[in-house]
Structures are given as C-alpha cells and as structure tokens.
XYZ file of C-alpha atoms in Angstrom:
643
model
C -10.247 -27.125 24.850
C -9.405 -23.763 22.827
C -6.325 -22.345 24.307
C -6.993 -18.766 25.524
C -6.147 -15.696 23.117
C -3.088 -13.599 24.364
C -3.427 -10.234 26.021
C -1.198 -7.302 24.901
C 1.119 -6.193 27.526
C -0.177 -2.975 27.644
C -3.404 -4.396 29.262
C -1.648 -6.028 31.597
C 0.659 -3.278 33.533
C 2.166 -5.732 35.799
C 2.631 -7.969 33.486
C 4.366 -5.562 31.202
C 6.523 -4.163 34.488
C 7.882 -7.985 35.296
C 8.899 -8.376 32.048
C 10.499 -4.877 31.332
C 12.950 -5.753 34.662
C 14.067 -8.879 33.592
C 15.845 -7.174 30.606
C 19.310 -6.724 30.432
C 20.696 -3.423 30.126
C 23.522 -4.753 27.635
C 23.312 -4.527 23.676
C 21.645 -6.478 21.965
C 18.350 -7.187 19.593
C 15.090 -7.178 20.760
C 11.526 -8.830 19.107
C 7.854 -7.360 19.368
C 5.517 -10.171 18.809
C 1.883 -9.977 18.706
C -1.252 -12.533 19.769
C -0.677 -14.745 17.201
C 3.276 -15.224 17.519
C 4.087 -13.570 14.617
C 7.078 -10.648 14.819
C 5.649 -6.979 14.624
C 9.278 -5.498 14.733
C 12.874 -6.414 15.682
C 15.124 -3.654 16.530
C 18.847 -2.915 18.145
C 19.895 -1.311 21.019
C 23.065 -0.249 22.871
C 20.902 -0.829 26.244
C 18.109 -3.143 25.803
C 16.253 -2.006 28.883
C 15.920 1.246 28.032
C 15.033 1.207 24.647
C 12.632 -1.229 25.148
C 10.591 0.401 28.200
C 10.367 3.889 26.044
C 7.680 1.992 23.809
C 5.390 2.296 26.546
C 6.158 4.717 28.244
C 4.456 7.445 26.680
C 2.262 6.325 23.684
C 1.118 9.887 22.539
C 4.360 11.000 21.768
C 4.542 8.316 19.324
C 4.417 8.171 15.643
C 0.995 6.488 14.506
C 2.745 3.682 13.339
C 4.430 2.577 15.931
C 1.650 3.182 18.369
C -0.301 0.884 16.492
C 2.397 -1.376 16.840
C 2.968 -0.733 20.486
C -0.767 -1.628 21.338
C -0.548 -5.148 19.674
C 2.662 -6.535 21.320
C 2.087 -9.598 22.811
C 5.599 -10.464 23.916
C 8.896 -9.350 23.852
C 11.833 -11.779 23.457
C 15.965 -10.883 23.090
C 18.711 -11.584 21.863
C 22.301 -10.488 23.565
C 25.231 -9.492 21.608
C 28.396 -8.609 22.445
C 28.510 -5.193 20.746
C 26.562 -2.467 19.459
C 27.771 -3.389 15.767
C 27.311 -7.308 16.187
C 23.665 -6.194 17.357
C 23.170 -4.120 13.644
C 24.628 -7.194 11.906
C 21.910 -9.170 13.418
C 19.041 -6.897 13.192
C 19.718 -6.382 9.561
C 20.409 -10.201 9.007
C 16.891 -10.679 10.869
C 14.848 -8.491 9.018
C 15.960 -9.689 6.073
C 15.227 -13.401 6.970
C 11.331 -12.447 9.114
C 10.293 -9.393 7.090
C 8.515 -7.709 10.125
C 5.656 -5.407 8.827
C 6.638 -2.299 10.964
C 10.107 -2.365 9.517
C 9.134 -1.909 6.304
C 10.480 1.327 6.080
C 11.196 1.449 2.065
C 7.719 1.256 0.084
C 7.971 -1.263 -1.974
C 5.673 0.500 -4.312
C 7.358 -0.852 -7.175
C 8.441 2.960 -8.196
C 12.132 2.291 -8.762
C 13.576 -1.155 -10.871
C 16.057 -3.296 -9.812
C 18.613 -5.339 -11.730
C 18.729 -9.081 -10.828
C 21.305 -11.775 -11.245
C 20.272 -15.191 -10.382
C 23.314 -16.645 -8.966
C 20.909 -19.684 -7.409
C 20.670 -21.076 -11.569
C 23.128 -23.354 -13.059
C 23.476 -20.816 -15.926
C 22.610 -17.722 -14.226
C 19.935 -15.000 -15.903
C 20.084 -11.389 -15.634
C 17.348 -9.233 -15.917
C 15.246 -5.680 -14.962
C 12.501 -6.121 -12.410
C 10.430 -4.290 -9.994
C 10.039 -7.067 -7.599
C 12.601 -6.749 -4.701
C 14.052 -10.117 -2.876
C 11.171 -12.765 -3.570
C 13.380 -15.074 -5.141
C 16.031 -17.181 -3.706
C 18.339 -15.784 -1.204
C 21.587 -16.344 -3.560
C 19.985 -14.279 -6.262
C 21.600 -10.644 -6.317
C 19.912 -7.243 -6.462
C 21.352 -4.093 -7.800
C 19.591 -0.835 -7.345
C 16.753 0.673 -6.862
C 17.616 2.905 -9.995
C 16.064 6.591 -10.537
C 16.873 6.319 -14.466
C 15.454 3.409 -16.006
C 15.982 4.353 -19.724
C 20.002 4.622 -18.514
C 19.443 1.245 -16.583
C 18.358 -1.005 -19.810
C 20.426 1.396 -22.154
C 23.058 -0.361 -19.764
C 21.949 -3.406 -19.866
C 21.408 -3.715 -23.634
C 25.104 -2.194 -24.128
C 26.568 -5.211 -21.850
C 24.629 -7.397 -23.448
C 26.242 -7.235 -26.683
C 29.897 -6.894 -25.138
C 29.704 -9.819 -23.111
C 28.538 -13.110 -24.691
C 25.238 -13.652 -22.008
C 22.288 -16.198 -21.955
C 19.068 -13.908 -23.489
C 15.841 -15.691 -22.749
C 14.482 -17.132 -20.121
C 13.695 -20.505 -21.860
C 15.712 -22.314 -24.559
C 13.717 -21.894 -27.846
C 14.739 -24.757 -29.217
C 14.731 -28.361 -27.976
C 18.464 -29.784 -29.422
C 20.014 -26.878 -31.171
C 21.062 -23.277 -29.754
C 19.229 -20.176 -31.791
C 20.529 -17.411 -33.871
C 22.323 -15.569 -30.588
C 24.780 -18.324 -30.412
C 25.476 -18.070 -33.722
C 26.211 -14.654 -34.233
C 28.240 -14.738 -30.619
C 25.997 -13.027 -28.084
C 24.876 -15.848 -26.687
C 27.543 -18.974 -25.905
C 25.134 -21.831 -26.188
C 23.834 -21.871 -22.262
C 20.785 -23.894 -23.750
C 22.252 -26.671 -24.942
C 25.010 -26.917 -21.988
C 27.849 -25.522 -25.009
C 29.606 -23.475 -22.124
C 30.515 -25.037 -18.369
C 28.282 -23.530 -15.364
C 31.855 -22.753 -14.101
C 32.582 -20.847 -16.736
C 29.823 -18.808 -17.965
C 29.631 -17.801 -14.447
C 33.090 -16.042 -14.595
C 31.655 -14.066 -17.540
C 28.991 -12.778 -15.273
C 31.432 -12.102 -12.403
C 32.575 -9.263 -14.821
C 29.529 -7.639 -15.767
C 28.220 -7.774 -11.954
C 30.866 -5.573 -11.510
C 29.869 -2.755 -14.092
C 26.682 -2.554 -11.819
C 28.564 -2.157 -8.025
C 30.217 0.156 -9.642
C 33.527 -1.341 -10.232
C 33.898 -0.268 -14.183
C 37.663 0.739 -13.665
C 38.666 -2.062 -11.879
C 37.108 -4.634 -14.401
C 38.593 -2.740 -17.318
C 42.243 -3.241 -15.322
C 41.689 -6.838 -15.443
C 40.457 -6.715 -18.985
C 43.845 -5.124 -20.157
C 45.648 -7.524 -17.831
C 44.186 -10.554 -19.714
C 43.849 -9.077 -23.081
C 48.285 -8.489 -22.613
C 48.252 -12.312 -21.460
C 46.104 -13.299 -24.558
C 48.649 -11.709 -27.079
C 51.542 -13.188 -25.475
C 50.141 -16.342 -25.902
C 49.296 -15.375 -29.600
C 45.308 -15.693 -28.997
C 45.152 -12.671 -31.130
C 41.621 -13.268 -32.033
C 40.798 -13.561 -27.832
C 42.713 -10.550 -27.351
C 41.043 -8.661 -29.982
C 37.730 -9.321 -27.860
C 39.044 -8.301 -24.495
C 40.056 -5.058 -26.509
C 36.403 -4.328 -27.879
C 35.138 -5.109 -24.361
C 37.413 -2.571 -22.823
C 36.142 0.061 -25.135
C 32.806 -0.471 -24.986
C 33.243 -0.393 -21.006
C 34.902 3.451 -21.561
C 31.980 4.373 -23.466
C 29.641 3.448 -20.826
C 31.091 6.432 -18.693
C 31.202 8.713 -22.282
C 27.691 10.753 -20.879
C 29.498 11.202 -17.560
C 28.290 14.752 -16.246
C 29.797 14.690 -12.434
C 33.362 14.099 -12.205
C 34.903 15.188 -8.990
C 38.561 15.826 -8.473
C 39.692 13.349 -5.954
C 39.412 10.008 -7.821
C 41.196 8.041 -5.018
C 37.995 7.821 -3.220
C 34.852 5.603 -3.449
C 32.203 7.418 -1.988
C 28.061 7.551 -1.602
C 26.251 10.496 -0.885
C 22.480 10.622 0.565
C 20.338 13.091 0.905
C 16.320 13.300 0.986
C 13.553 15.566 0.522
C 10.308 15.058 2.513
C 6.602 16.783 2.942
C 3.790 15.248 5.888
C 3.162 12.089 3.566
C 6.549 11.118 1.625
C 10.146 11.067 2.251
C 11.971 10.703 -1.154
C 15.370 9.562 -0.691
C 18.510 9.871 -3.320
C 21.660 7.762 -2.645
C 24.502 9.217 -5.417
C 26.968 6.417 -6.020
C 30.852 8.146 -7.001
C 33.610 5.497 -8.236
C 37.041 6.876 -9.250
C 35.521 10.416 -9.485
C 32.400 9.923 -11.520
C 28.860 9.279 -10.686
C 28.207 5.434 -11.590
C 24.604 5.053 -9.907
C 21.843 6.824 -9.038
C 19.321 5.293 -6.438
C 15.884 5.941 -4.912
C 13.932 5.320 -2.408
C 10.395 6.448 -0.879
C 10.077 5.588 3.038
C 6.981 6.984 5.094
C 7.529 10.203 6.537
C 5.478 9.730 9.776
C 8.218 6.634 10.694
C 10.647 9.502 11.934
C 13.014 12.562 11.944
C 15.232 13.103 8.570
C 18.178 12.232 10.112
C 16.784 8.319 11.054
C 14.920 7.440 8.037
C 18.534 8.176 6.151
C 19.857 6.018 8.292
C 17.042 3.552 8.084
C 17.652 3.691 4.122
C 21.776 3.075 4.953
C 21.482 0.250 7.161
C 18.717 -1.347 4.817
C 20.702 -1.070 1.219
C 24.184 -1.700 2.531
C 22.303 -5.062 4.578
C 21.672 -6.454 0.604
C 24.870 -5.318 -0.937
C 28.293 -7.291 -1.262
C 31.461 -5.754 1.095
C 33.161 -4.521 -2.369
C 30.072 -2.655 -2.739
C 30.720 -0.171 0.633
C 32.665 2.897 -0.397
C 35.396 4.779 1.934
C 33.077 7.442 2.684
C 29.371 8.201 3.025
C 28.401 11.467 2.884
C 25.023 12.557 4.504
C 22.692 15.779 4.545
C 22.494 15.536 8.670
C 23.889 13.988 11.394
C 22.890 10.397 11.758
C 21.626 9.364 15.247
C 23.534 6.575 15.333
C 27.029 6.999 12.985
C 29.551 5.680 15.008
C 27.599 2.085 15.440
C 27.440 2.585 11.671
C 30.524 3.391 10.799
C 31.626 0.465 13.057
C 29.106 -2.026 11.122
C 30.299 -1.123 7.770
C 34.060 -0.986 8.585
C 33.390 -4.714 9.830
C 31.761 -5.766 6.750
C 34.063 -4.186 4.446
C 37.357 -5.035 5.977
C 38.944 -1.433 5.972
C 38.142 1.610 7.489
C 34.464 3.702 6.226
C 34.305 7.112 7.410
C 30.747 8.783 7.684
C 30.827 12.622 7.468
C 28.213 15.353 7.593
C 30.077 17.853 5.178
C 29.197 21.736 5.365
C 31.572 23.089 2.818
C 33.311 23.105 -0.705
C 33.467 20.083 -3.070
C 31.449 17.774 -0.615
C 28.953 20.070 0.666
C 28.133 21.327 -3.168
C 27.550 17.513 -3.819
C 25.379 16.969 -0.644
C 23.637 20.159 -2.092
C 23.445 18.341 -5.502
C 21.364 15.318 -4.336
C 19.191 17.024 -2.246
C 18.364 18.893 -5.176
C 17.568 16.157 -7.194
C 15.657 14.286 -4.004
C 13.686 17.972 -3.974
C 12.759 17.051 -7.649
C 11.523 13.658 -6.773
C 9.239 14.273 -3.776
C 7.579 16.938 -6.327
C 6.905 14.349 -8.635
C 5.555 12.134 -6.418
C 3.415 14.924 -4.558
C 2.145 15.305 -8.313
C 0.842 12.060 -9.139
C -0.580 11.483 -5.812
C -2.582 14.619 -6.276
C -3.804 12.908 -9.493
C -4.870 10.159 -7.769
C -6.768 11.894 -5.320
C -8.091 13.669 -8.013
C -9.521 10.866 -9.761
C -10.507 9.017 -6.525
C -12.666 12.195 -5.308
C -14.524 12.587 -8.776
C -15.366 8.745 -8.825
C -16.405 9.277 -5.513
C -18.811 12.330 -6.725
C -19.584 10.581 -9.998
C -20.915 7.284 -7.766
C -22.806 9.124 -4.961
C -19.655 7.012 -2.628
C -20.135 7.897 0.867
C -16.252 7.737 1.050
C -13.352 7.365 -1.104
C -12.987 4.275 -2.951
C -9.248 3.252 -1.488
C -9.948 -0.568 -2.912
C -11.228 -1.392 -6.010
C -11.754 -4.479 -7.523
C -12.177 -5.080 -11.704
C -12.876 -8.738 -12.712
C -12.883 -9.796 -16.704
C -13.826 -12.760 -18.343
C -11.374 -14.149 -21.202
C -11.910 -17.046 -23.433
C -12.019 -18.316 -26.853
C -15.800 -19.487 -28.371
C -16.109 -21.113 -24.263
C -12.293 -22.930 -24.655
C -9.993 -22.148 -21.494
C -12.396 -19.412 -19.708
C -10.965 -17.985 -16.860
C -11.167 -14.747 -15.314
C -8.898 -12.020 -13.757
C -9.558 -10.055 -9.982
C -7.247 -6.939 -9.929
C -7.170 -4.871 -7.362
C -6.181 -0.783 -7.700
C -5.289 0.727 -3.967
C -5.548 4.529 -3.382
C -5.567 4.451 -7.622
C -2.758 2.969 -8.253
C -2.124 -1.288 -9.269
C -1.744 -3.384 -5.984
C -0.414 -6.550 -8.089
C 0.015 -8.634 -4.895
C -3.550 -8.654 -4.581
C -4.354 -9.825 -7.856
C -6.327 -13.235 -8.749
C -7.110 -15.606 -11.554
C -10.172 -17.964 -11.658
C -10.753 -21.018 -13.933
C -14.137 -20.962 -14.791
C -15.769 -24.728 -13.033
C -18.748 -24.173 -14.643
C -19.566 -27.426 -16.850
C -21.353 -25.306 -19.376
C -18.928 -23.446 -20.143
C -17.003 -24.948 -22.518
C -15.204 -25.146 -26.267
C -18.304 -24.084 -28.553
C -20.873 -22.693 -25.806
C -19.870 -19.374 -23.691
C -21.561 -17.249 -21.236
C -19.782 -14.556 -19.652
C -22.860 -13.871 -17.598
C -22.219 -17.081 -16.109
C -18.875 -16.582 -15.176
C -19.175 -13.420 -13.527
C -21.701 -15.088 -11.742
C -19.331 -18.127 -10.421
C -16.589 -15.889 -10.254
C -18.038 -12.915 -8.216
C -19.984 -15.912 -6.212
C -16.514 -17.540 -5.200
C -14.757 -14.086 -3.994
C -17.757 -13.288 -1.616
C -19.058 -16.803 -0.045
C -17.062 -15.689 2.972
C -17.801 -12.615 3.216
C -21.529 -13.537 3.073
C -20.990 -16.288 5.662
C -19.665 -13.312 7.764
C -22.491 -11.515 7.711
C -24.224 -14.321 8.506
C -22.348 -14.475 11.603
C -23.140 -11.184 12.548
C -19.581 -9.406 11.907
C -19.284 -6.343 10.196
C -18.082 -6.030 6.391
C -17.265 -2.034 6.695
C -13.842 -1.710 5.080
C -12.840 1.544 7.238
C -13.816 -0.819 10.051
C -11.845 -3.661 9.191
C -8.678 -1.977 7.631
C -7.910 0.013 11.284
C -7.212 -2.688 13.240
C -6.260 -5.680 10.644
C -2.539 -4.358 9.332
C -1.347 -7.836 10.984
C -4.495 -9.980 11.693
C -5.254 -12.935 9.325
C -8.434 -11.734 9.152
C -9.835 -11.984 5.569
C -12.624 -9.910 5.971
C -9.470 -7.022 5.642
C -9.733 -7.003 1.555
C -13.141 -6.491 1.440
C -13.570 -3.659 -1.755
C -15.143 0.041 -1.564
C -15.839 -0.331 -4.907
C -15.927 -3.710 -7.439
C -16.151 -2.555 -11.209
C -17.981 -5.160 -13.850
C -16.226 -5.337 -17.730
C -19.422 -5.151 -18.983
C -22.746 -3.500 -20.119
C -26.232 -4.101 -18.489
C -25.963 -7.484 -18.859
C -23.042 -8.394 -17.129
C -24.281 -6.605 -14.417
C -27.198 -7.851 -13.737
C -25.853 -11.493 -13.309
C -23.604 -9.960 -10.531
C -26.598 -8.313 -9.213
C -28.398 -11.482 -8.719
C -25.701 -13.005 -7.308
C -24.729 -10.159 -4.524
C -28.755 -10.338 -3.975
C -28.484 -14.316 -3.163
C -25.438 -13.682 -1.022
C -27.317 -10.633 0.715
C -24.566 -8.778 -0.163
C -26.325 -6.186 -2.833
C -26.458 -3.400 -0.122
C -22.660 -3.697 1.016
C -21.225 -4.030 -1.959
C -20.628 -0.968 -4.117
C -20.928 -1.924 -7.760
C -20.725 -0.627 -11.400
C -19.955 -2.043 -14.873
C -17.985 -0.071 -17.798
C -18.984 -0.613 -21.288
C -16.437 -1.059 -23.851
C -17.894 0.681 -27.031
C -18.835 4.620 -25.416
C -16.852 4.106 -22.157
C -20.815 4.136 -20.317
C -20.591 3.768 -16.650
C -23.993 1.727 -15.714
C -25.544 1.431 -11.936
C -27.165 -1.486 -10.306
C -31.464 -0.754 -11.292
C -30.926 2.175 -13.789
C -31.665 1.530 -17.124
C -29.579 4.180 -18.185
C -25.851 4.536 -18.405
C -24.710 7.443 -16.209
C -23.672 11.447 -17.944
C -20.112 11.125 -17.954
C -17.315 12.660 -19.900
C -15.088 9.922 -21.017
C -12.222 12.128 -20.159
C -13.020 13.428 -16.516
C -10.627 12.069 -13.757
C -12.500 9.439 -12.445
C -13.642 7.611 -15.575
C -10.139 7.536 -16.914
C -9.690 5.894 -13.873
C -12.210 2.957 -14.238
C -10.716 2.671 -17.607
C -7.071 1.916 -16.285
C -8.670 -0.837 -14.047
C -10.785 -2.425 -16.584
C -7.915 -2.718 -19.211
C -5.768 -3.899 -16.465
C -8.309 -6.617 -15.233
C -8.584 -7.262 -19.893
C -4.370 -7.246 -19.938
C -4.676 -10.208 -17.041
C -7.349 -12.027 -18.136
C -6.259 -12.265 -21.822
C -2.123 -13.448 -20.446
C -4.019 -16.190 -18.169
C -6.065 -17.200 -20.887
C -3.188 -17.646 -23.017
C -0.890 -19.661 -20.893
C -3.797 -22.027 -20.106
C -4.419 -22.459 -23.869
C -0.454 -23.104 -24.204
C -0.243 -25.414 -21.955
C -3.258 -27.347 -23.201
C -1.846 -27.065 -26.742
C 1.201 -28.675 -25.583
C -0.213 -31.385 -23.342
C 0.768 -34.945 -24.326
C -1.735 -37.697 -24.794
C 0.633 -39.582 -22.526
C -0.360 -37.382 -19.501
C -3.467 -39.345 -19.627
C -1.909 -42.290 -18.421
C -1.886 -43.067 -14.435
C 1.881 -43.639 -13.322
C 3.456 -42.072 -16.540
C 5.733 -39.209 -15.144
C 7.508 -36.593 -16.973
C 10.957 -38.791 -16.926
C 9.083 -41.820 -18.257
C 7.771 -39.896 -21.264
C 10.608 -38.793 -22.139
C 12.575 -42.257 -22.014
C 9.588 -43.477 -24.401
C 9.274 -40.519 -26.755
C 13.474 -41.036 -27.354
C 13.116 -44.612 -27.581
C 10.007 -44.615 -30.255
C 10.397 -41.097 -31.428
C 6.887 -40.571 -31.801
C 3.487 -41.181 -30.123
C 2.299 -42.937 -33.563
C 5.319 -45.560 -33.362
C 4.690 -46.020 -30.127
C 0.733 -46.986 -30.644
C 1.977 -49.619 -32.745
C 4.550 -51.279 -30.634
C 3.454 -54.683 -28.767
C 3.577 -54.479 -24.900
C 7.141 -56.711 -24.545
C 8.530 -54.301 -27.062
C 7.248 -50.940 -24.735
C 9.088 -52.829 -21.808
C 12.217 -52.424 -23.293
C 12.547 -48.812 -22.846
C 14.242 -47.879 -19.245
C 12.423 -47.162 -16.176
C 9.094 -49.356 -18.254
C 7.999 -52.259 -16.433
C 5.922 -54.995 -17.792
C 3.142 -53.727 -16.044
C 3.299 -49.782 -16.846
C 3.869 -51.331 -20.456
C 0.071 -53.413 -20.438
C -1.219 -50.328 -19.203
C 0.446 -48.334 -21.682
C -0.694 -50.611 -24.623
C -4.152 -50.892 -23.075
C -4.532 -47.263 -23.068
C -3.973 -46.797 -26.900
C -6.296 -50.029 -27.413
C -9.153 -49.467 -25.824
C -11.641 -51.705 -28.375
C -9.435 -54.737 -27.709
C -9.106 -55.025 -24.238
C -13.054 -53.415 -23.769
C-alpha cells in the first residue's frame, strides 16, 4: 500500500490552526518542512507563536520567496531554548549542519574566493578556492575576499616566509623535491616534520588571515629574544626575516584610523530590485586587514535584515578571536541586542554594535558604502551583458523565450583511446559548475584505433534524455518554465530539462543528435544547434546552411564561451582517464590483490619482472600472501602452463 502524499498546511486551515496553538510562546527555533520531510527553512524567535503564525497570516504581503516557501510547508516542528541568544546559536549551528534552501541568503555564485586551511589532514594544505564549506567540517574558511590579486599576492608572500607544504600530492615517491631543499617546504611528503609540529607553523599564518598580524609578530619577537638567548642565532635570524616580511604585508596600508586599541568591522551594502551587494571592512590595530563581499537577493528583505542576515551567517563560520569589539553598521539592525548578546557569548568579552552618524566612524560607514555602491554597479553591468547576449541568441535562434539553461556537450579522445564526453551547463549566461557531467563513452566501437564522434554524441545525448522521453511517454509535460516554478525543492528530474542544448560540431555532429532526439520523440522539445570550430558557423536542425552571424555579436560570443567550456572539460576528463590508465598495474588484474598487497609484493620483489619469475612458495613469503593468493598469482603470469 503507497502511503498517502502530505498536504500543506495551508490547505488544511484547521489543521494549520491546531497546530499554530500548540506552540509555545517562549524562544526558541522553529523548522518548515515540506511533503517529502525535507527542511524548507529553520529560523529563531523570541516568541515562537507569533513568529510562526505571521507566515500565514497574510501571504501577499510576502516576499516571493518566502511565499513560495510558505505554500509548501508540510509541518512545522520546534525546538525550545532558554534564551533569545541560545536560540541564534542554534539556528546558526543548524543551518550550517541542514543547509535549508530558503536560507540561502548569500549566493554562492562563486563571485568572491575564499582561503582554505584543511585542518581535517595530517599535514594540513592551504589554498584559494571558490567553493564554500563542501569539505570536512574541521577545514577552515577565510573570506569571501573583494581583492583577489591582494589575496594570492598574500598568499604567495607567506608562502615563502613560512616553510609550508606546496602541492597537493608528493611528486616524488621516497625523496622530498626541490622546495625542501631550498627551505620552503619542510619535507611534509616524506613525514620529515611531525603533524604536531608543522601544524604550529600553520597556527601562525592562520592568524595573518583573521587578522591578527600584530599579535603574531609579538610572539615572533618573543621567540626570536628566546632563540638568541639560547644562542640559536641561525633560528633567531629566521624569526627576524619573518617579522619583517609580516610588516611589509601592511606596507600598501591606505586606511589607518586613529584609535588602534580597537578591533572593529564595519558593513555596509548597496542594493537595486535584483542584487544586494554587501561590503564587510575588517580594521585590526587601526588598519584595514580584510576586505569582504557578499551578494544576497534583494527580494529576501529590508537593508537593515539582509546585513544582519550577512552578520549572523559569517560570524556562524568564524573562530571567537575572529569577533572584533565593535561592529559598525549603515542602519539599525532589527535584531542588535540578541546579536550583540550572541557574539559577546561566543567571544568571551563584551561586542558593542553601533549605528554611527558622525565623525571618524560615520566617514568609515560612508567609506564602505561607497565601495558596496561600486560593486552593485559592477554587477548591474555584467548582468546587463548577460541579458544582452541571452536576448540576441534568443533573436538569432527564432527562441520563443530566453534560453536561461543551456547545455554544451564535447567529445574528447585520442585516435578512439579513453573517449568520454563533457555536459556543461551555463544558467542565465553564466557557468553553473554544479550541474556539470562527464560520460565514458560504452560504446564497444569506440575504441584505441577506430573513433566516431558521431557515435558518441549519439550515446551520450541518448543517455541524458531516456527519461525525459519516458516522461513524455507518460504524458507529463517537459516545458522548462513549467517545471522550474514549482520544482525549487522537488526531486523531480524533469527540473533540468535545457531551453537550449548546443552540439561542438558541424553538420555532421548534428545530425546524429538529430536522429537520436527523433527516436526519443524528443526533436520538437528540444531546442538544438551545433557551432563549428573553423568560421564560428552556427548550424540548425534541416538547413543546409550555416546561419548569417557575426562572430562577434553578443550571442555568438556566447555559444563560444559554452563550447570552449564543454572543450576545457572534456579534454581535463580525458586526461585523468588516460593517467590513470597509464599508471594502472598489471597486478590490478588479479581477483583479491588489493592496493596493500601490491605494495607488500612490489617492495619484496622490486619489480613486476622479478616477480614473474619467482615460484609460487617463494611469492608466499611476502606478508599478507597466502599460499593460495600466491597459485593464483603465479597462475596469472603463466597462463600457457596451467591452460
């Protein structure tokens, strides 16, 4: 028996009534779920009751968002706290842990980097990304950061004042590379330094990025005076050329304010109907030491909550050293004193929030809404590229509407060897990487010595539309203006179907999609065209002829940014697939042979050559080798003699 599907409360008054009354009017933390269970949105409240019943109680006064929201709830659960500020802790902690979709308030649009620290590795790595919290929880994120050539100018600097691990993987097997040897590097590949101790190195330079230069370069001197009086002149010298290079950091300093005494942030934002662009200045002992970003969604409320949206959301992923005295903000927050509470909690002394209107403060307020001003024009800019180039493709494909998703796909291989293929995906113009997809090409004919990209378009495109063809054959509709309204949360995947999918390819490449689309009886839902490398020609399902373009016009340039993005991902799949085959042992062949047992054999025989020519008794020998992993061993390097 299938188990009904749940009814939003909002369809169900009494329903909705009975279970409004039975909350609490105490603080506390409340969850929206929808049919399927999952959480829409967790929030905090002072009075659960209340906050909870103004959801419904008037639904045009509403922000879209959350009236979408609204009309999917499900159920509503609590949890009761003793305080307003033990109900932020635990909202922030939650959202962190559940993610809810409707408290995404930041877009992670990948705009701003980050720097990373991955405390959760033995010898921790630090790097730039643009990829926010999708590693392990112990890893550390510093930023977002407005000026990336100042970020890696940064990081490069500490780099070579602090001996660090540099890549990723080891490059060699049993002997460190030239960074060891010339002392930026102190051997973290070859286990030359303890965990322990490397990861007091790092302590330090995690400091130069929360902001806590003058501090670390007080600790410096400290030790570099202990190092001479032990007569480690040659450590001391070290600490000394670390200090300075830590004062030159803050040479380019331009704001210096007079009251160094003070940690303080200052936030401020700039906003049209679409975008809010938010700047957060960071000031340590007088002098600006960060600069951060963010862009939240206008339409999720007034100025005064998104900033203290943003607050609640970066000081929720940043160590208690990392809160300043004072935050300074460009209006009043709605909620400051349950702020100022929460952060005073979490940082052990006192934080003050203040809405300056006057002298030093108010000219800095003034100062990063200036630069927030600069920002939202910027981004008001490129999106009006965007649209630009989505309304000419639009015109330049006779497209009913605009083409917000659009797939490129792109075959890569060498003579047949490794083929795969890449599926990006560009939403409202710009690169929507979570959506991205590689395919190995099944296809039996396809192989080292015999291509056919026609043939792989063909399985490829074949693969990404079976379901939606089985939909149709169930009678549901495919448009995507249809399916994107409703689906923010459902786990339908009908939601990704494209307004557009673009071919790497001339006529022929086409046509094999064609005739695949027509078997599917798909050919008059989806919206297809194929870019030719040589003169940039644009080419339409039946026409013989490539369509009048201008190579340079808006819309092409923007076919020619997806299909050398769906080339650039192709080609780096292609390439690790080809790696790892080139460095495949013959010994993965062999059933029961793990990684650990390979490596006892290759150390006991040193090669795979000795090892063909040892006897079965003497492959037993090695560790973890029985006698019977050794006949099969033996047997699999003698196949004529045991046939």
């Amino acid at each position: 028996m299938i188990a009904a599907t749940p009814t939003p409360l909002l369809k169900q008054p009494d329903r909705l009534e009975a279970r409004l009354r039975e909350l609490p009017a105490e603080p506390g933390v409340y969850f929206m779920r929808d049919a399927s269970d999952r959480i829409l949105y967790i929030g905090k409240s002072k009075k659960l009751r209340s906050r909870v019943r103004s959801y419904f109680r008037d639904l045009d006064r509403l922000n879209p968002r959350i009236n979408l929201m609204v009309r999917q709830v499900c159920e509503i659960e609590i949890i009761v706290t003793d305080t307003e500020a033990e109900a932020l802790a635990l909202e922030a902690n939650l959202i962190k842990q559940h993610q809810p979709h409707f408290n995404v308030l930041l877009k992670d649009d990948k705009k701003y980097p980050y720097l990373c620290i991955t405390w959760s590795d033995d010898y921790p790595r630090i790097f730039i990304t643009r990829k926010r919290r999708l590693g392990n929880s112990r890893d550390r994120y510093y930023g977002p950061y407005v000026d990336t050539r100042l970020l890696r100018h940064t990081l490069f600097l500490v780099k070579r004042l602090f001996p660090l691990r540099q890549r990723p993987q080891p490059l060699f097997k049993d002997r460190p590379c030239l960074n060891y040897d010339i002392g930026r590097c102190p051997g973290v590949c070859q286990s030359l330094i303890r965990p322990e101790d490397y990861r007091k190195t790092l302590q330090k330079v995690a400091m130069i990025f929360q902001g806590r230069s003058s501090e670390l370069v007080e600790l410096l001197e400290s030790q570099m005076l202990q190092a001479a009086e032990n007569l480690e002149f040659e450590r001391a010298a070290k600490i000394r050329d670390q200090i300075r290079g830590l004062e030159g950091l803050g040479a380019e300093q331009k704001v210096q304010l007079p009251d160094d005494r003070i940690s303080r942030d200052a936030i401020a934002l700039a906003m049209d109907e679409q975008h809010a662009c938010v700047q957060l200045f960071q000031i340590r002992a007088g002098k600006l030491v960060g600069r951060l970003g963010f862009v939240a969604d206008a339409q999720s409320g007034t100025p005064a909550a998104i900033a203290q949206r943003v607050l609640e959301e970066h000081y929720a992923g940043v160590d208690s050293v990392e809160i300043p005295q004072e935050v300074l903000v460009q209006h009043d927050l709605p909620e400051s004193e349950l702020l100022e509470s929460w952060l005073s909690e979490r940082r052990g002394r006192k934080v003050e929030i203040l809405s300056p209107q006057r002298q030093i403060k108010a000219d800095l307020i003034a100062m990063v809404e200036r630069n927030a001003e600069y920002e939202l024009a910027r981004t008001q800019q490129s999106a009006e590229r965007h649209a630009a180039a989505l309304i000419d493709l639009a015109d330049l494909l006779d497209l009913p509407e605009l083409p917000r998703r659009i797939e490129g796909y792109d075959i890569s291989h060498i003579q047949g060897s490794d083929a795969v293929a890449s599926q990006v995906v560009f939403i409202d113009g710009l690169p929507a990487k979570q959506h991205y997809r590689r395919y190995k090409i099944r296809n039996p004919e396809v192989r080292a010595g015999h291509s056919d990209d026609f043939a792989s378009l063909a399985e490829v495109l074949q693969r990404r539309f079976r379901k939606f063809a089985e939909a149709k054959a169930r009678g549901e509709s495919l448009a995507p203006s249809e399916q994107r309204q409703g689906s923010l949360l459902r786990p339908d995947d009908l939601a990704d179907f494209p307004d557009l999918v673009m071919i790497d390819g001339g006529k022929g490449q086409l046509s094999a999609v064609v005739e695949v689309l027509r078997d599917l009886n798909l050919l008059e839902d989806v919206k297809l065209c194929s870019l030719a490398k040589k003169r940039e020609e644009i080419f339409l399902p039946g026409a013989s002829d490539p369509l009048p373009t201008d190579a340079e016009q808006p819309g092409v340039q923007l076919l020619r940014r997806l299909r050398d993005e769906a080339h650039r991902f192709a080609v780096s799949f292609h390439r690790q697939k080809r790696t790892e085959r080139m460095r495949r042992s013959r010994l993965d062949d062999i059933p029961g042979l793990g990684h650990k047992r390979q490596k006892e054999l290759l150390a006991h025989f040193r090669s795979i050559d000795y090892l063909r020519l040892a006897t079965p008794e003497q492959i037993a020998e090695v560790p973890g080798i029985g006698a019977v992993l050794a006949q099969q061993i033996w047997d699999y390097f003698h196949p004529s003699e045991t046939a």
